[in-house]
mmCIF file of C-alpha atoms and ligand atoms in Angstrom:
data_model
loop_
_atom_site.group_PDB
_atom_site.id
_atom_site.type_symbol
_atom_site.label_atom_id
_atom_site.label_comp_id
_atom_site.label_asym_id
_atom_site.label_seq_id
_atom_site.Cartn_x
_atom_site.Cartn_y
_atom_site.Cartn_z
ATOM 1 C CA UNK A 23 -25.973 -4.483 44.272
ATOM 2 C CA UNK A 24 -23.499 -2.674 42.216
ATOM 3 C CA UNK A 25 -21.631 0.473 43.400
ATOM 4 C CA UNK A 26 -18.336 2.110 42.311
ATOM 5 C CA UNK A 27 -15.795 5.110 41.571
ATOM 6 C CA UNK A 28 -13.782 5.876 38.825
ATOM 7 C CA UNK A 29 -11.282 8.936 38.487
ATOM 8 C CA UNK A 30 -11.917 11.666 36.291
ATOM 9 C CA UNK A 31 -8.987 13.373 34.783
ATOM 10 C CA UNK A 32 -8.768 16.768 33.628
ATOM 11 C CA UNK A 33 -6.992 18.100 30.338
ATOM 12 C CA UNK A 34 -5.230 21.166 30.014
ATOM 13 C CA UNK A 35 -7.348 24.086 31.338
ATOM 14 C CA UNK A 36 -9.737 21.534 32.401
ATOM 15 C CA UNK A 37 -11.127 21.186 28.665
ATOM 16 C CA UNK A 38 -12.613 18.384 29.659
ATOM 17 C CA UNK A 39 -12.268 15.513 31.868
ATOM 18 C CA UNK A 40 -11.130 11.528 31.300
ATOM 19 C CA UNK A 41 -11.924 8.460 33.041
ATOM 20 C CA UNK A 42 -10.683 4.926 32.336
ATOM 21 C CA UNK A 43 -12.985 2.573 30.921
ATOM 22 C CA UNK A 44 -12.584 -1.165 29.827
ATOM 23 C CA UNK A 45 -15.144 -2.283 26.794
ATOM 24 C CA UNK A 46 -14.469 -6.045 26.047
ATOM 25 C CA UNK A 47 -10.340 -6.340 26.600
ATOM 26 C CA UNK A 48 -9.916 -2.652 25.390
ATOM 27 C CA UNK A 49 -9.288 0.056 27.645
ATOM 28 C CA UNK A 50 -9.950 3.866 27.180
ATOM 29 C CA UNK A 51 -9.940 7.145 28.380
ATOM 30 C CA UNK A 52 -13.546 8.138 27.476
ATOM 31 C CA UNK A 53 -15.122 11.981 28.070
ATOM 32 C CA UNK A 54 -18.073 11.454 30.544
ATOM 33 C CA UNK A 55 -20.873 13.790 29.074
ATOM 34 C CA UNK A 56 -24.149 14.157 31.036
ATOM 35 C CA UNK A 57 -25.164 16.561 28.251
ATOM 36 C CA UNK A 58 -25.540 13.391 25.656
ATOM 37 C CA UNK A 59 -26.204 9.746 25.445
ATOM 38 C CA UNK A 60 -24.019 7.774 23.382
ATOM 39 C CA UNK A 61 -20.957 5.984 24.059
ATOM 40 C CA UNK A 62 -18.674 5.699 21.463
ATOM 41 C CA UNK A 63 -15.161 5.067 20.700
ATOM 42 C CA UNK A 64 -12.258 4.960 18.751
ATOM 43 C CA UNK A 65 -12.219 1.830 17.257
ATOM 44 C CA UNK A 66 -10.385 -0.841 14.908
ATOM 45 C CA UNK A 67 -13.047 0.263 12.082
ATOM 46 C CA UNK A 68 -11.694 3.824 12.375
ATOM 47 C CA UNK A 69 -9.719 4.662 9.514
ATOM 48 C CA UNK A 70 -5.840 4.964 11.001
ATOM 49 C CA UNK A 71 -5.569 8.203 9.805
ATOM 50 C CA UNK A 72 -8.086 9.662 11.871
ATOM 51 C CA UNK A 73 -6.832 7.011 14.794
ATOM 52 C CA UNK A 74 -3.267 8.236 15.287
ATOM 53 C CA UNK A 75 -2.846 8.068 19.119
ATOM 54 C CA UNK A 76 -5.634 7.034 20.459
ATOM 55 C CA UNK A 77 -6.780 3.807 22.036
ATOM 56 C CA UNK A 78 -9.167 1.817 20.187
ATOM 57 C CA UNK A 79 -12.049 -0.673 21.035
ATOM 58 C CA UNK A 80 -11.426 -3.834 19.334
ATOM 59 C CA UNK A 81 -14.950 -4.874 18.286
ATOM 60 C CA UNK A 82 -14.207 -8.725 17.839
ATOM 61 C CA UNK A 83 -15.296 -8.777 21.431
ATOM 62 C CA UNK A 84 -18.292 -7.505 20.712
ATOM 63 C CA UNK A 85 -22.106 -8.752 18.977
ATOM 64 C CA UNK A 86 -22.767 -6.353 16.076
ATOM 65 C CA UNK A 87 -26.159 -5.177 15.940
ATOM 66 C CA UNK A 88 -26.796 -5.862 12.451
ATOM 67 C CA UNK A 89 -27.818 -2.899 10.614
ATOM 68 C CA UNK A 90 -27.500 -0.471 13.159
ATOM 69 C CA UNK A 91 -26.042 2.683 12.929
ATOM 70 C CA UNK A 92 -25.258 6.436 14.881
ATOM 71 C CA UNK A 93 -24.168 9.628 14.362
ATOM 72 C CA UNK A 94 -24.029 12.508 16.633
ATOM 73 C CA UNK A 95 -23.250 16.386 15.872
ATOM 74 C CA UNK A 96 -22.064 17.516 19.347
ATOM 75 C CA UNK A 97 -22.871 22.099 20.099
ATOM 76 C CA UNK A 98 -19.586 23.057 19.175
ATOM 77 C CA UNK A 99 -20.448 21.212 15.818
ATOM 78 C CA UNK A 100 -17.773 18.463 16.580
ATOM 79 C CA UNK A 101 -19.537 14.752 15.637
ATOM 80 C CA UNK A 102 -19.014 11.098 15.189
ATOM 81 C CA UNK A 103 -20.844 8.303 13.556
ATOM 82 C CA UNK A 104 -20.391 4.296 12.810
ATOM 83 C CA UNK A 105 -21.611 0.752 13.796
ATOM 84 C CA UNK A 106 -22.829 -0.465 16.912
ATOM 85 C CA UNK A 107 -21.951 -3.892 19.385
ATOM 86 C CA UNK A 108 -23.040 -5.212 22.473
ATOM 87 C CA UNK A 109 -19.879 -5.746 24.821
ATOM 88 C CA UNK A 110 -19.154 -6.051 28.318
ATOM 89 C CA UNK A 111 -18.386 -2.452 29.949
ATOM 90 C CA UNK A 112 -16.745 -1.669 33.502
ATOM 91 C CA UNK A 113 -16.056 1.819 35.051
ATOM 92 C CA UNK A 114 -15.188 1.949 38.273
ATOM 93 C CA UNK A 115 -15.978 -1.607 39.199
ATOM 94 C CA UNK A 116 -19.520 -1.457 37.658
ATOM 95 C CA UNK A 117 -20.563 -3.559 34.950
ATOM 96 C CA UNK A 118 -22.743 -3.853 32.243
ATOM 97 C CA UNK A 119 -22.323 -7.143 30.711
ATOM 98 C CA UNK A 120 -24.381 -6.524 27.317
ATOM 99 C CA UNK A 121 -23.739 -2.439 27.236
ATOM 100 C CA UNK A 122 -24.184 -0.705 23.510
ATOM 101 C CA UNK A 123 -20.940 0.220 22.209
ATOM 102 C CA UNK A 124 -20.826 2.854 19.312
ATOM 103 C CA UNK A 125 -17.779 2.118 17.179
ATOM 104 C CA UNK A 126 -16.601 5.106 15.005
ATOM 105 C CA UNK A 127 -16.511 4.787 11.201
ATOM 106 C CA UNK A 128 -16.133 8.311 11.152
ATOM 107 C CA UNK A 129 -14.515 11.077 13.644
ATOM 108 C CA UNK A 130 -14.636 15.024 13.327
ATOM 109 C CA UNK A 131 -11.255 16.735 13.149
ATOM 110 C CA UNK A 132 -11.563 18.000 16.870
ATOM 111 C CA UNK A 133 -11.756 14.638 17.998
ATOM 112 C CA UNK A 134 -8.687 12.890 16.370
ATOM 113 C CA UNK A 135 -6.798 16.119 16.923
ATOM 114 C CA UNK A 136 -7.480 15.164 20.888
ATOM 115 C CA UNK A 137 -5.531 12.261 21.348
ATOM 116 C CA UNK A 138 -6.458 12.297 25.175
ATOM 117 C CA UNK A 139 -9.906 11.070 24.417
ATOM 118 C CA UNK A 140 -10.656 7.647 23.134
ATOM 119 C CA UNK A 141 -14.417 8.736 22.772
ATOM 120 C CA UNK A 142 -17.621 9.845 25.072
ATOM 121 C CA UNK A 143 -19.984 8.018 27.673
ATOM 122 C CA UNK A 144 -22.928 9.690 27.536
ATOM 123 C CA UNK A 145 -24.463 10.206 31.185
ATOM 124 C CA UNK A 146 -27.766 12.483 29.552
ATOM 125 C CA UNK A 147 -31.329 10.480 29.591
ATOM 126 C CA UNK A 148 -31.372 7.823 26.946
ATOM 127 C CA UNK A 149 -33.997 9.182 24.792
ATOM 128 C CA UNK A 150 -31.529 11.410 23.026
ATOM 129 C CA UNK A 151 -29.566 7.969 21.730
ATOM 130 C CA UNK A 152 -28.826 8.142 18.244
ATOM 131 C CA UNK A 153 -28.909 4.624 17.396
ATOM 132 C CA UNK A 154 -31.052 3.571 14.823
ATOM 133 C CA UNK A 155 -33.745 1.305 13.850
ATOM 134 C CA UNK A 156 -33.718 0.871 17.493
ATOM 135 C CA UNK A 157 -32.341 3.679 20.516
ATOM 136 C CA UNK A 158 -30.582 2.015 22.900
ATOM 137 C CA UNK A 159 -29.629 3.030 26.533
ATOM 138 C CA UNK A 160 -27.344 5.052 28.193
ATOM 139 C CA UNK A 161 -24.433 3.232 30.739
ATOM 140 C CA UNK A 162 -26.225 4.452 33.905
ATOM 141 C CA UNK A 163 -29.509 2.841 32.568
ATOM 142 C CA UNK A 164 -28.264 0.104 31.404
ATOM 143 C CA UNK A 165 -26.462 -0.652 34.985
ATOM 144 C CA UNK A 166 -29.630 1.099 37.030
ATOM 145 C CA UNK A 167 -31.404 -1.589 37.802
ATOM 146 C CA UNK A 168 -28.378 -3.519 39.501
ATOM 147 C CA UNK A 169 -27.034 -0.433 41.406
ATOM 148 C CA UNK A 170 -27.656 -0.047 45.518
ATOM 149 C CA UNK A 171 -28.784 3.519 44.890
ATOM 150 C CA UNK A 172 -30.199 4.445 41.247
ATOM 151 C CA UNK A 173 -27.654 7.752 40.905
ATOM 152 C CA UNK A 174 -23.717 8.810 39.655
ATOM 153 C CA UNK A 175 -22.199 11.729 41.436
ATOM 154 C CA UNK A 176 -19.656 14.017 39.804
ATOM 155 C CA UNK A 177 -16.566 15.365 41.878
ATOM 156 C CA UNK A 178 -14.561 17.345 39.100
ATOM 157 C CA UNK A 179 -11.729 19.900 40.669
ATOM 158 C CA UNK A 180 -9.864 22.490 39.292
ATOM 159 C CA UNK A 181 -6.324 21.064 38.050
ATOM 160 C CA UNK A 182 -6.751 18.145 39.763
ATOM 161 C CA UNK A 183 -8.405 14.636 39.115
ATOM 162 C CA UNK A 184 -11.582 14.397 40.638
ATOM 163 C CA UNK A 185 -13.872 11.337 40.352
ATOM 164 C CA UNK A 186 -17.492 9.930 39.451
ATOM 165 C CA UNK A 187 -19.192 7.517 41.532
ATOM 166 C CA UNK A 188 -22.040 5.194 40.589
ATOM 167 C CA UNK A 189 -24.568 3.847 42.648
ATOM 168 C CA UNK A 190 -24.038 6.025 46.325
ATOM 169 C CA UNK A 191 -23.225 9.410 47.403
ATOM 170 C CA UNK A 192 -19.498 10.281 48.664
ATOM 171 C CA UNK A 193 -20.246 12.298 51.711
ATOM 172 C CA UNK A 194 -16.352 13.168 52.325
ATOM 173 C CA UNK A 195 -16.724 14.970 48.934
ATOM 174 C CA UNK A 196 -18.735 18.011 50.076
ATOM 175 C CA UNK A 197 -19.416 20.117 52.885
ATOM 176 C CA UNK A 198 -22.814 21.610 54.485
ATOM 177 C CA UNK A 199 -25.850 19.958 53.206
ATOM 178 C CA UNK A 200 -27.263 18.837 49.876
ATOM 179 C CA UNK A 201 -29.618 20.926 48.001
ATOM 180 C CA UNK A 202 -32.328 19.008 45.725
ATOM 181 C CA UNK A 203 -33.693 20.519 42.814
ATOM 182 C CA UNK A 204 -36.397 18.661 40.760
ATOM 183 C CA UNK A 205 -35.048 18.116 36.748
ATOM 184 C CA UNK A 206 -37.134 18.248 33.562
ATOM 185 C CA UNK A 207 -36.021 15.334 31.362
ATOM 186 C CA UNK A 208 -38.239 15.824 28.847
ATOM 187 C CA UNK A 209 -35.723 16.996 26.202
ATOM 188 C CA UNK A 210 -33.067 14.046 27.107
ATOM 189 C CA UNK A 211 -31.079 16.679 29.330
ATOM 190 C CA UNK A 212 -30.174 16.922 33.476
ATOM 191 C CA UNK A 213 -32.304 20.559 33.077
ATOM 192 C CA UNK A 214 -33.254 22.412 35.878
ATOM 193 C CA UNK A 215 -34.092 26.579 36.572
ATOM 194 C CA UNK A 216 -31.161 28.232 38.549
ATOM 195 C CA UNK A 217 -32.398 31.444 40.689
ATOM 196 C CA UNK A 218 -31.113 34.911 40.738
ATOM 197 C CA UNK A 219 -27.549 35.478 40.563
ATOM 198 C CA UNK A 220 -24.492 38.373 42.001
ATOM 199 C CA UNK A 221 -21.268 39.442 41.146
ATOM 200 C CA UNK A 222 -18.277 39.345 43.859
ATOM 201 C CA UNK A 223 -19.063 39.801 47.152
ATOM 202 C CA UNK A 224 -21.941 41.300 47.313
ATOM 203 C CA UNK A 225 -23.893 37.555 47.282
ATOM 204 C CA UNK A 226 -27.640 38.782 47.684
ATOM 205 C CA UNK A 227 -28.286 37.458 44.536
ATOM 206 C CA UNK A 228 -30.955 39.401 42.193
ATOM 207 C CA UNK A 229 -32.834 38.455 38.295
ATOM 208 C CA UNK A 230 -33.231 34.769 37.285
ATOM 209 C CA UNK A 231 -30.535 32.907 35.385
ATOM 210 C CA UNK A 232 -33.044 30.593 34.409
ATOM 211 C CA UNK A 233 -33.570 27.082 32.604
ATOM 212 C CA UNK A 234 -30.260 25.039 32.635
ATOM 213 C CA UNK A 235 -28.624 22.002 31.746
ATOM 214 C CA UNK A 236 -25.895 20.078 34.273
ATOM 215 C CA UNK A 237 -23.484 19.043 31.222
ATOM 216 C CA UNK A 238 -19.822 18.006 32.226
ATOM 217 C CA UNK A 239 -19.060 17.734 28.569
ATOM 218 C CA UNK A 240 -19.038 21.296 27.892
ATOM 219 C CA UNK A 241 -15.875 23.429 29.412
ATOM 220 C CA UNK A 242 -17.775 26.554 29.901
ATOM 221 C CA UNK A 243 -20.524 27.987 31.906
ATOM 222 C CA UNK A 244 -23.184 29.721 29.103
ATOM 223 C CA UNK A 245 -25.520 32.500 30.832
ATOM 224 C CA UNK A 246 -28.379 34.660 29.723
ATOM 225 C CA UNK A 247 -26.301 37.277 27.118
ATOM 226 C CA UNK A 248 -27.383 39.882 30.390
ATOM 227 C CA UNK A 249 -26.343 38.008 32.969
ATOM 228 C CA UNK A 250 -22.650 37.437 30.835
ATOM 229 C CA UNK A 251 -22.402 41.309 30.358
ATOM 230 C CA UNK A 252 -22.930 42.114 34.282
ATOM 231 C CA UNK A 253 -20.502 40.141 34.894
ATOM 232 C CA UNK A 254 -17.834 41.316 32.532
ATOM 233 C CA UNK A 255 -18.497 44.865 33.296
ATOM 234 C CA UNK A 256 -17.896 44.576 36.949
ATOM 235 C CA UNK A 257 -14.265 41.777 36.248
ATOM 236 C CA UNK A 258 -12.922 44.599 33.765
ATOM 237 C CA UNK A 259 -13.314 42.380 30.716
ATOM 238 C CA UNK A 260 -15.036 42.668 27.410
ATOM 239 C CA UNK A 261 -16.444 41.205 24.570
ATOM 240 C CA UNK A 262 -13.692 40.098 21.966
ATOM 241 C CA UNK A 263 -15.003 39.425 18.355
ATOM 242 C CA UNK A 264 -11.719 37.771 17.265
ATOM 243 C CA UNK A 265 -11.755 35.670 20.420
ATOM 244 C CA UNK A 266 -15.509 35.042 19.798
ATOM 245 C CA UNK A 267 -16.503 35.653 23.319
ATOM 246 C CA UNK A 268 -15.350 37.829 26.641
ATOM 247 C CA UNK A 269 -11.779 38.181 27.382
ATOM 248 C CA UNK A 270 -10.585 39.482 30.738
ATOM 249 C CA UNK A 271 -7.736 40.344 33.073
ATOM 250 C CA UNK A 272 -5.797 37.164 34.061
ATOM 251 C CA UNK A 273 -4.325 39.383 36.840
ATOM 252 C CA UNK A 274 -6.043 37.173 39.280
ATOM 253 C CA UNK A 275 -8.655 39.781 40.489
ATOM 254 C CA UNK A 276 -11.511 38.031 38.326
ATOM 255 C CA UNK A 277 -14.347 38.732 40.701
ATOM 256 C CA UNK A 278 -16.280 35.217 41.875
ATOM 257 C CA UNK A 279 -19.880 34.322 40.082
ATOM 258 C CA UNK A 280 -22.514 33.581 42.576
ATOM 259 C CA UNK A 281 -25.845 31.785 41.437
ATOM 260 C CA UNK A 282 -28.876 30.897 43.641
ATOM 261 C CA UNK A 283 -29.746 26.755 42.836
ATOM 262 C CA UNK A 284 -32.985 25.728 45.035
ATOM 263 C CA UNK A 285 -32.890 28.482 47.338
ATOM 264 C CA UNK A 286 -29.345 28.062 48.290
ATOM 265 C CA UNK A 287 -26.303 30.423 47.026
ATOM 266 C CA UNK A 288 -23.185 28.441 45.297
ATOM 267 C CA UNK A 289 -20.219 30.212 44.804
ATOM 268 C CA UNK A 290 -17.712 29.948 41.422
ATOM 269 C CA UNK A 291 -14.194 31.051 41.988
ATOM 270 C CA UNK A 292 -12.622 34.183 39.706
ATOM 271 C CA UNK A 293 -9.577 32.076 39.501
ATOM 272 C CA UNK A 294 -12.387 29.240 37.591
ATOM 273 C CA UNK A 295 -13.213 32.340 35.136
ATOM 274 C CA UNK A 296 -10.357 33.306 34.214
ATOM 275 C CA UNK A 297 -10.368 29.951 31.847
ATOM 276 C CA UNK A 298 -7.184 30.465 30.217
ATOM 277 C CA UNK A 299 -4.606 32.951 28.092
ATOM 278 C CA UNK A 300 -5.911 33.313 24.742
ATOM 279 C CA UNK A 301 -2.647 32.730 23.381
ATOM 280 C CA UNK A 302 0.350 31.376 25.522
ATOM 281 C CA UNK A 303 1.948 33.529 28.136
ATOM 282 C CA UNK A 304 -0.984 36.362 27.374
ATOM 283 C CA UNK A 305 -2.394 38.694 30.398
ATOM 284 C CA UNK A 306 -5.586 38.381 28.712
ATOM 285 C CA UNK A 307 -7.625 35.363 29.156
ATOM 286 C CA UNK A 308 -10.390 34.201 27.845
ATOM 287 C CA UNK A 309 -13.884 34.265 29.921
ATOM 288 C CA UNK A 310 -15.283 30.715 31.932
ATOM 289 C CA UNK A 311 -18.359 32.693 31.681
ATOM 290 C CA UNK A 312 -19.658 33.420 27.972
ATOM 291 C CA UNK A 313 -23.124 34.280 26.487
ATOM 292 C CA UNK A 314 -26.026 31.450 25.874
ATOM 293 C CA UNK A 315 -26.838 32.936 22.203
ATOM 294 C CA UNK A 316 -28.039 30.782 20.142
ATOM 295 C CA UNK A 317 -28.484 27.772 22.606
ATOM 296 C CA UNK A 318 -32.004 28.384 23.661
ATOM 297 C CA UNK A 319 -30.789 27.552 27.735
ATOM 298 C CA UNK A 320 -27.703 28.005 30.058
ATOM 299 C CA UNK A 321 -24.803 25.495 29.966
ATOM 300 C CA UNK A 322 -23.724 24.881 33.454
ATOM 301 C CA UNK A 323 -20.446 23.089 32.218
ATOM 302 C CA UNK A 324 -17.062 22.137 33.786
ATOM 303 C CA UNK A 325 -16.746 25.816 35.423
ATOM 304 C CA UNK A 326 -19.325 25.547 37.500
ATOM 305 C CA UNK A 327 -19.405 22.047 38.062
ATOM 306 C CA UNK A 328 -15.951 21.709 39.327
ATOM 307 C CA UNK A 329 -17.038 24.224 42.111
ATOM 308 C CA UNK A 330 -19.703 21.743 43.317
ATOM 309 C CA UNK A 331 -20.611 17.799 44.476
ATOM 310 C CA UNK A 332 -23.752 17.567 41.957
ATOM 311 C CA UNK A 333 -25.500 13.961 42.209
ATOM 312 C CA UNK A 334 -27.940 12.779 39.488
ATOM 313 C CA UNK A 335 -30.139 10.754 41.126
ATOM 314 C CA UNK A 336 -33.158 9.115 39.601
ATOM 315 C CA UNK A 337 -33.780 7.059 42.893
ATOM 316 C CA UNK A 338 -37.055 9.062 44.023
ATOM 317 C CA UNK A 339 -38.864 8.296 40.614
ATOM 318 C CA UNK A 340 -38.409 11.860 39.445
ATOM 319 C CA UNK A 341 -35.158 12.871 38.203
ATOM 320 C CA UNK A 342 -33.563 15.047 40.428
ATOM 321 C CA UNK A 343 -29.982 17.178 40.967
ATOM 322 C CA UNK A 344 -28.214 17.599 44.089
ATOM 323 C CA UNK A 345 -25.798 20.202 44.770
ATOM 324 C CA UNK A 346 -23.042 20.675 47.508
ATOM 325 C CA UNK A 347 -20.281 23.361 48.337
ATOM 326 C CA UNK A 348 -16.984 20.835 47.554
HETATM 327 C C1 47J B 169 -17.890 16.500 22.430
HETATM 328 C C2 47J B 169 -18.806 17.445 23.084
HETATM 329 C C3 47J B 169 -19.700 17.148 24.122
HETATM 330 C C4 47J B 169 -20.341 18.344 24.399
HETATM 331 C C5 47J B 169 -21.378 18.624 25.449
HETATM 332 N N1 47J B 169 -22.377 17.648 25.585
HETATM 333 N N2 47J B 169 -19.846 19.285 23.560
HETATM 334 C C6 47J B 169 -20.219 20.694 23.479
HETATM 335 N N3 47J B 169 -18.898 18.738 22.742
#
């Protein structure tokens, strides 16, 4: 049985986070993205001008799967489409020997801008897959069936490289015991209902955040529009229209977010709010926590994440997520 670790890097402001992955004799820096399920790349049948300094999958390794195609529009409307192979994949020591491989035709702006990221690896169920005539699955499904324990952990840190593991739990990577909560997979996402919620120290926590997705490819952690004002009205910050969101105080007094997940009280930093100056060297920066208007659920992205151990494990039968204090 298969098992295995593979670092996860973060960009500046922890934007997102970048792991090394080898698809036939290329290897990339790819975004892992629980919040979708494709994995594409950069590739030679990316036009060079939207290519410029990024790695690229060569797809002469690779079986094209004739006449199939993807395309993916991403929530902050970024997006990617092309052809698709069947290559050998490794992360971490893992392999998938016949793995889909999306290679870009096509990249948004955003994405060739980014010259950290050679692409995504979709870690979300594969029934969102956008390959067409026929879906195909996911990295963690493909390798499920050959791993000792049928789950991937995520370790992301603050600043610092963190890691994923496939196939068994890191118990050096958290403290105090798991909490289990069971996930509804029945729109392709890790979703699950977080409890009630506080601001600072107070930690009782009170109201309902709600339904929620686990999604390390989003930076930011997306509450009830509520839940977002409580907690700018107690850190001293405020809604900015020309910064699209809430802005506060980089003074270092952000107050910490505390949310109730199965019963048990998790704790995100200030210093993980205050995301980052809106503009370099600025006292103001903008908010780690914003408003879920417009997405229909919460967004527990990179902020929150990288304040816990969270394991998706499919082992039981039911999906479930695991949480930990890290
Ligand atoms: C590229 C990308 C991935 C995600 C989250 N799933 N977003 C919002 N953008």
């Amino acid at each position: 049985a298969q098992s295995g670790t593979v670092a996860a890097d973060p960009q500046q402001y922890d934007q997102a986070y970048l792991s090394p992955v080898t698809i036939g004799n290329s290897q990339l820096m790819l975004d892992f993205d629980t919040g979708s399920a494709d994995l594409w790349a950069f590739s030679n049948e990316t036009p060079a001008s939207e290519s410029v300094g990024h790695a690229k999958y060569d797809s002469s390794t690779g079986t094209e799967l004739q006449g199939y195609s993807w395309s993916i529009t991403y929530g902050d409307q970024s997006g990617a489409a092309g052809n698709v192979y069947a290559d050998k994949v490794v992360v971490g020591g893992v392999t998938a020997t016949k793995q889909a491989v999306e290679a870009a035709t096509s990249i948004s702006t955003s994405f060739s801008d980014n010259t950290d990221s050679d692409g995504l690896l979709g870690l979300a169920f594969s029934s969102i897959n956008t390959v067409t005539p026929k879906q195909q699955t996911t990295f963690f499904d493909t390798v499920k069936p050959t791993l000792a324990k049928a789950l991937f952990t995520c370790d992301l840190k603050q600043g610092n490289a963190g890691s994923y593991t496939f196939g068994y739990i890191d118990t050096s990577k958290y403290t105090g015991s798991v909490t289990y909560v069971p996930v509804d997979d029945s729109q392709g996402f890790w979703s699950f209902t977080a409890g009630g919620y506080s601001v600072g120290s107070d930690n009782a926590t009170s109201g309902s955040v709600g339904v929620s997705i686990a999604d390390t490819g989003t930076s930011l952690l997306y509450l009830p529009a509520a839940v977002a004002k409580a907690y700018y009205a107690k850190a001293g910050g405020k809604f900015d229209n020309q910064q699209g969101g809430y802005t506060l105080p980089c003074n270092g007094n952000a107050p910490d977010f505390n949310v109730a997940i199965g019963g048990k009280t998790f704790v995100v930093p200030g210093s993980y709010i205050a995301y980052a100056p809106i503009t370099s060297g600025s006292q103001t920066c903008f908010g780690g926590i914003q408003a879920n208007t417009g997405i229909g659920f919460n967004i527990f992205g990179d902020v929150f994440l990288k304040a816990v151990y969270a394991i998706f494990d499919v082992s039981q039968g039911a999906p479930r997520l695991g949480f930990a204090a890290q």
